[in-house]
Amino acid sequence: MSDGRSVDGSPVVHGFPHLDTVRAAITALYRRISPDGVRRYATSLAPADAAFSDADDLHLGAQRVARALVQHLHLPEARVIVGFRPMEHAASVELAAGPEYFIELNDRFRTHRRDIGAALAHEITHVLLHRLGLEFPGTRDNEILTDTVTAYLGAGWLLLDAFREDATSSQKLGYLTPEEFGYVLAERALVFGEDPSVWFTSPQAYTAYRKGRDRAGYDHHRPPLVSAGWAGRRRYARDRRHAGEHPEAGPDPSVPYAFENGSAGLRVSFACPTCHQRIRVPVRGRVRVRCGLCRTVLECDT
């Protein structure tokens, strides 16, 4: 796992540059383990399970936190061996068949113990994804998948809480930006009705979560959803009329929906705000739509 900082010491990247990959990761997770499988992770990892004080024995404490994460992620019970050594990245894990888990952490965690849980959460999620056979091509996208799944399954709030930034220094774990971690945590919160921000010890983490929550909220309030705002609904009506009058016109990439003309009439496709799977329905006014992947019921005005 990368520590999120550039080797040249440049500032932490902010914003949502990986959002398409993040959404694809959420879709892939639902496809691989099903909505019922996702609901097995309805309760996030408790802060007490990741707590690590300077008074704790380094190796015993790291193994205790690692065992808690193995249990949280519903991995088979096995001995977790955590070591520390000088290395370029924050951590690494051996993806062997088992039965033991071998994880190595950067030596700097010997004195930054509060973030050991965050590093372990990412690496143990790598183990989960390996056992599920779920991966994306390329290191970058696969790491984004791992960060996203860690957050969506209730352990990734640790990664966002490890983000700290001031006028002279910064620290961030993982490949996602702080705001993207906030986005995934907010998406999870909308599904399970929890507020992870009460666990943050970093003020910067709370700010990033708030920005991510705002972005996630936008996904749940855009056409053709009934909850869309007035401006969005007005634009949607104009685009719908244009699509009906110009069936040869292609989709507009600037809007989150696309119209298609066929033998059955005009249809609209859009992303489910929960799992981001594309949904395609006839244009027929007010309708209730059930996502075929995550089973979310959506009130739409097509």
Tab-separated table of N, CA and C in Angstrom, residues 30 33-41 293-295:
chain	number	residue	atom	x	y	z
A	30	TYR	N	-20.844	-5.418	-5.196
A	30	TYR	CA	-22.213	-5.935	-5.134
A	30	TYR	C	-22.374	-7.151	-6.048
A	33	ILE	N	-20.390	-10.269	-4.150
A	33	ILE	CA	-20.852	-10.870	-2.888
A	33	ILE	C	-22.357	-10.706	-2.667
A	34	SER	N	-23.060	-10.008	-3.552
A	34	SER	CA	-24.511	-9.845	-3.525
A	34	SER	C	-24.945	-8.838	-2.464
A	35	PRO	N	-26.148	-8.297	-2.574
A	35	PRO	CA	-26.641	-7.377	-1.538
A	35	PRO	C	-26.681	-8.009	-0.150
A	36	ASP	N	-27.052	-9.294	-0.077
A	36	ASP	CA	-27.066	-9.966	1.222
A	36	ASP	C	-25.659	-10.059	1.801
A	37	GLY	N	-24.684	-10.290	0.935
A	37	GLY	CA	-23.306	-10.337	1.393
A	37	GLY	C	-22.828	-8.995	1.915
A	38	VAL	N	-23.214	-7.920	1.240
A	38	VAL	CA	-22.844	-6.580	1.702
A	38	VAL	C	-23.467	-6.309	3.064
A	39	ARG	N	-24.703	-6.750	3.256
A	39	ARG	CA	-25.394	-6.488	4.527
A	39	ARG	C	-24.772	-7.218	5.707
A	40	ARG	N	-23.925	-8.187	5.440
A	40	ARG	CA	-23.202	-8.850	6.539
A	40	ARG	C	-22.238	-7.884	7.227
A	41	TYR	N	-21.948	-6.775	6.554
A	41	TYR	CA	-20.997	-5.792	7.096
A	41	TYR	C	-21.714	-4.520	7.547
A	293	LEU	N	-29.507	-5.167	-9.326
A	293	LEU	CA	-28.294	-5.631	-8.657
A	293	LEU	C	-28.391	-5.499	-7.141
A	294	CYS	N	-28.587	-4.277	-6.634
A	294	CYS	CA	-28.584	-4.075	-5.176
A	294	CYS	C	-29.980	-4.090	-4.562
A	295	ARG	N	-31.021	-4.151	-5.422
A	295	ARG	CA	-32.426	-4.243	-5.000
A	295	ARG	C	-32.978	-2.959	-4.390
